[in-house]
Every structure is written in structure tokens, then in C-alpha cells.
PDB file of C-alpha atoms in Angstrom:
ATOM      1  CA  MET A   1      40.578  42.174  85.450  1.00 52.00           C
ATOM      2  CA  SER A   2      44.068  41.141  86.508  1.00 77.00           C
ATOM      3  CA  ASP A   3      45.922  38.187  85.021  1.00 87.00           C
ATOM      4  CA  PHE A   4      45.722  36.332  88.333  1.00 90.00           C
ATOM      5  CA  SER A   5      41.989  36.953  88.514  1.00 90.00           C
ATOM      6  CA  LYS A   6      41.555  35.615  84.961  1.00 91.00           C
ATOM      7  CA  MET A   7      43.745  32.565  85.649  1.00 91.00           C
ATOM      8  CA  THR A   8      41.879  31.569  88.807  1.00 93.00           C
ATOM      9  CA  GLY A   9      38.351  32.700  88.014  1.00 91.00           C
ATOM     10  CA  LEU A  10      38.245  34.695  91.257  1.00 93.00           C
ATOM     11  CA  SER A  11      37.082  38.294  90.933  1.00 92.00           C
ATOM     12  CA  LYS A  12      39.222  41.135  92.270  1.00 90.00           C
ATOM     13  CA  GLU A  13      36.595  41.676  94.963  1.00 93.00           C
ATOM     14  CA  THR A  14      36.790  38.033  96.022  1.00 94.00           C
ATOM     15  CA  LEU A  15      40.586  38.177  96.079  1.00 93.00           C
ATOM     16  CA  ARG A  16      40.448  41.279  98.291  1.00 92.00           C
ATOM     17  CA  TYR A  17      37.927  39.606 100.591  1.00 95.00           C
ATOM     18  CA  TYR A  18      40.008  36.424 100.812  1.00 95.00           C
ATOM     19  CA  ALA A  19      43.016  38.578 101.749  1.00 93.00           C
ATOM     20  CA  GLU A  20      40.934  40.353 104.414  1.00 93.00           C
ATOM     21  CA  VAL A  21      39.919  37.082 106.068  1.00 94.00           C
ATOM     22  CA  LYS A  22      43.459  35.686 105.648  1.00 91.00           C
ATOM     23  CA  LEU A  23      42.414  32.962 103.226  1.00 93.00           C
ATOM     24  CA  LEU A  24      44.661  33.986 100.361  1.00 93.00           C
ATOM     25  CA  GLU A  25      47.096  36.825 100.772  1.00 90.00           C
ATOM     26  CA  PRO A  26      49.166  38.255  97.922  1.00 91.00           C
ATOM     27  CA  ALA A  27      52.860  37.452  97.941  1.00 90.00           C
ATOM     28  CA  TYR A  28      53.575  41.177  97.546  1.00 92.00           C
ATOM     29  CA  ILE A  29      51.620  44.446  97.416  1.00 90.00           C
ATOM     30  CA  HIS A  30      53.278  47.322  95.561  1.00 91.00           C
ATOM     31  CA  PRO A  31      53.542  50.232  98.033  1.00 92.00           C
ATOM     32  CA  VAL A  32      52.785  52.936  95.450  1.00 93.00           C
ATOM     33  CA  ASN A  33      49.950  51.555  93.303  1.00 90.00           C
ATOM     34  CA  ASN A  34      48.736  48.829  95.718  1.00 86.00           C
ATOM     35  CA  TYR A  35      48.879  46.296  92.888  1.00 88.00           C
ATOM     36  CA  ARG A  36      48.748  42.770  94.298  1.00 89.00           C
ATOM     37  CA  TYR A  37      51.236  40.175  93.133  1.00 91.00           C
ATOM     38  CA  TYR A  38      50.706  36.458  93.534  1.00 92.00           C
ATOM     39  CA  ASP A  39      53.165  33.575  93.173  1.00 92.00           C
ATOM     40  CA  ASP A  40      52.833  29.928  92.116  1.00 90.00           C
ATOM     41  CA  GLY A  41      51.914  28.873  95.649  1.00 89.00           C
ATOM     42  CA  SER A  42      49.135  31.454  95.635  1.00 92.00           C
ATOM     43  CA  TYR A  43      47.845  30.023  92.372  1.00 93.00           C
ATOM     44  CA  PHE A  44      47.673  26.507  93.851  1.00 92.00           C
ATOM     45  CA  LEU A  45      45.787  27.817  96.902  1.00 93.00           C
ATOM     46  CA  ALA A  46      43.432  29.896  94.731  1.00 95.00           C
ATOM     47  CA  VAL A  47      42.542  26.848  92.617  1.00 94.00           C
ATOM     48  CA  LEU A  48      41.916  24.882  95.817  1.00 94.00           C
ATOM     49  CA  LEU A  49      39.661  27.662  97.150  1.00 96.00           C
ATOM     50  CA  VAL A  50      37.679  27.710  93.893  1.00 96.00           C
ATOM     51  CA  LYS A  51      37.135  23.942  94.233  1.00 95.00           C
ATOM     52  CA  LEU A  52      36.165  24.197  97.910  1.00 96.00           C
ATOM     53  CA  ARG A  53      33.697  26.975  97.142  1.00 95.00           C
ATOM     54  CA  ARG A  54      32.240  24.847  94.318  1.00 95.00           C
ATOM     55  CA  PHE A  55      31.875  21.948  96.788  1.00 94.00           C
ATOM     56  CA  GLY A  56      29.820  24.169  99.090  1.00 92.00           C
ATOM     57  CA  PHE A  57      32.424  24.877 101.756  1.00 94.00           C
ATOM     58  CA  THR A  58      31.652  27.897 103.927  1.00 94.00           C
ATOM     59  CA  ILE A  59      34.247  30.627 104.435  1.00 95.00           C
ATOM     60  CA  GLN A  60      34.885  29.267 107.944  1.00 93.00           C
ATOM     61  CA  GLU A  61      35.405  25.747 106.586  1.00 92.00           C
ATOM     62  CA  MET A  62      37.762  27.115 103.935  1.00 94.00           C
ATOM     63  CA  ILE A  63      39.720  28.972 106.630  1.00 92.00           C
ATOM     64  CA  SER A  64      40.086  25.778 108.658  1.00 89.00           C
ATOM     65  CA  VAL A  65      41.428  23.981 105.566  1.00 90.00           C
ATOM     66  CA  MET A  66      43.957  26.769 104.919  1.00 89.00           C
ATOM     67  CA  GLU A  67      45.073  26.908 108.566  1.00 87.00           C
ATOM     68  CA  ASP A  68      46.100  23.246 108.313  1.00 86.00           C
ATOM     69  CA  GLU A  69      49.122  23.874 106.091  1.00 78.00           C
ATOM     70  CA  SER A  70      49.833  20.156 105.679  1.00 82.00           C
ATOM     71  CA  PHE A  71      46.260  19.605 104.404  1.00 86.00           C
ATOM     72  CA  ALA A  72      46.306  16.433 106.519  1.00 86.00           C
ATOM     73  CA  HIS A  73      42.575  16.667 107.234  1.00 87.00           C
ATOM     74  CA  LEU A  74      41.463  17.803 103.788  1.00 91.00           C
ATOM     75  CA  GLU A  75      40.399  14.325 102.673  1.00 91.00           C
ATOM     76  CA  ASP A  76      38.344  13.861 105.861  1.00 91.00           C
ATOM     77  CA  LEU A  77      36.647  17.224 105.309  1.00 90.00           C
ATOM     78  CA  LEU A  78      35.921  16.363 101.664  1.00 94.00           C
ATOM     79  CA  LEU A  79      34.437  12.991 102.642  1.00 95.00           C
ATOM     80  CA  GLN A  80      32.318  14.696 105.303  1.00 93.00           C
ATOM     81  CA  LYS A  81      31.119  17.269 102.741  1.00 94.00           C
ATOM     82  CA  ARG A  82      30.372  14.428 100.302  1.00 96.00           C
ATOM     83  CA  ASN A  83      28.314  12.652 102.950  1.00 97.00           C
ATOM     84  CA  ASN A  84      26.398  15.866 103.706  1.00 95.00           C
ATOM     85  CA  ILE A  85      25.609  16.254  99.992  1.00 95.00           C
ATOM     86  CA  GLU A  86      24.342  12.656  99.831  1.00 97.00           C
ATOM     87  CA  VAL A  87      22.031  13.372 102.793  1.00 98.00           C
ATOM     88  CA  GLN A  88      20.764  16.512 101.043  1.00 97.00           C
ATOM     89  CA  ILE A  89      20.137  14.550  97.835  1.00 98.00           C
ATOM     90  CA  GLU A  90      18.135  11.932  99.734  1.00 98.00           C
ATOM     91  CA  ASP A  91      16.151  14.676 101.470  1.00 98.00           C
ATOM     92  CA  LEU A  92      15.413  16.279  98.088  1.00 98.00           C
ATOM     93  CA  ARG A  93      14.298  12.893  96.706  1.00 98.00           C
ATOM     94  CA  LEU A  94      11.884  12.531  99.636  1.00 98.00           C
ATOM     95  CA  GLN A  95      10.561  16.051  99.004  1.00 98.00           C
ATOM     96  CA  ILE A  96       9.932  15.133  95.348  1.00 98.00           C
ATOM     97  CA  GLU A  97       8.035  12.002  96.457  1.00 97.00           C
ATOM     98  CA  GLU A  98       5.954  14.054  98.892  1.00 97.00           C
ATOM     99  CA  ILE A  99       5.142  16.605  96.179  1.00 97.00           C
ATOM    100  CA  ASP A 100       4.145  13.832  93.767  1.00 96.00           C
ATOM    101  CA  GLU A 101       1.928  12.225  96.439  1.00 95.00           C
ATOM    102  CA  PHE A 102       0.349  15.582  97.260  1.00 95.00           C
ATOM    103  CA  ILE A 103      -0.390  16.250  93.571  1.00 94.00           C
ATOM    104  CA  ALA A 104      -1.796  12.726  93.167  1.00 92.00           C
ATOM    105  CA  SER A 105      -4.069  13.098  96.221  1.00 91.00           C
ATOM    106  CA  GLY A 106      -5.387  16.396  94.812  1.00 85.00           C
ATOM    107  CA  ARG A 107      -6.201  14.699  91.495  1.00 81.00           C
ATOM    108  CA  GLU A 108      -8.019  11.848  93.274  1.00 78.00           C
ATOM    109  CA  GLU A 109     -10.229  14.333  95.135  1.00 74.00           C
ATOM    110  CA  LYS A 110     -11.273  15.955  91.843  1.00 72.00           C
ATOM    111  CA  GLU A 111     -12.413  12.663  90.322  1.00 68.00           C
TER     112      GLU A 111
END
């Protein structure tokens, strides 16, 4: 595992994939051994991508964040993602209630 991979927590395969889809390209690729070199800016972007992936962003959403080099809309996207998560949590709570009610109705029928 490369130093950059260890520092960011991104596997070599993920780094290659991110380069393929133009999410995170190495600052330099050695022409002989194809070793990929990353700079400080790459590290910042890699850490951001790790966070976005953790927050449930899709590859397409991550690409849209990276295309906006000023990151002017990042906060809006994060708030939107946060809202989506809150909706999912509420939906999961309702599912739990429905399961509990279903279990309770089955117990009542047995009695």
C-alpha cells in the first residue's frame, strides 16, 4: 500500500478508479514505473472524498462537488444530504413501529 493510500484510507484500486472518473487525479505519474504521485492539494481533495463517501454521496454527486472548484455549493449539498438522511431515519422509525405492531397483533391472535 502506498504512503498516500495509507494517509487517506483510500485503496490503490479506489485511487485508480477516482482517477479514471476524473475525481482525483495524481499530480504526476512516473513514465517508467507508472507510480502515482500526489501533492498537498490532492491530499485535501482525497480527505474530502472520504468524507463525502462516508456521508453517502454517490460518485456522480462527488463529481459534481469536485467540478465546482470554489466549493460554493458544497454546504447546500451537505444540508440536502443531511435532510435526506433525516427522512430516511424517520422512515426507518415508522418501519420499526409497523414491525412492532405486526408482532403485537400476532401475539394477540395467539391468546
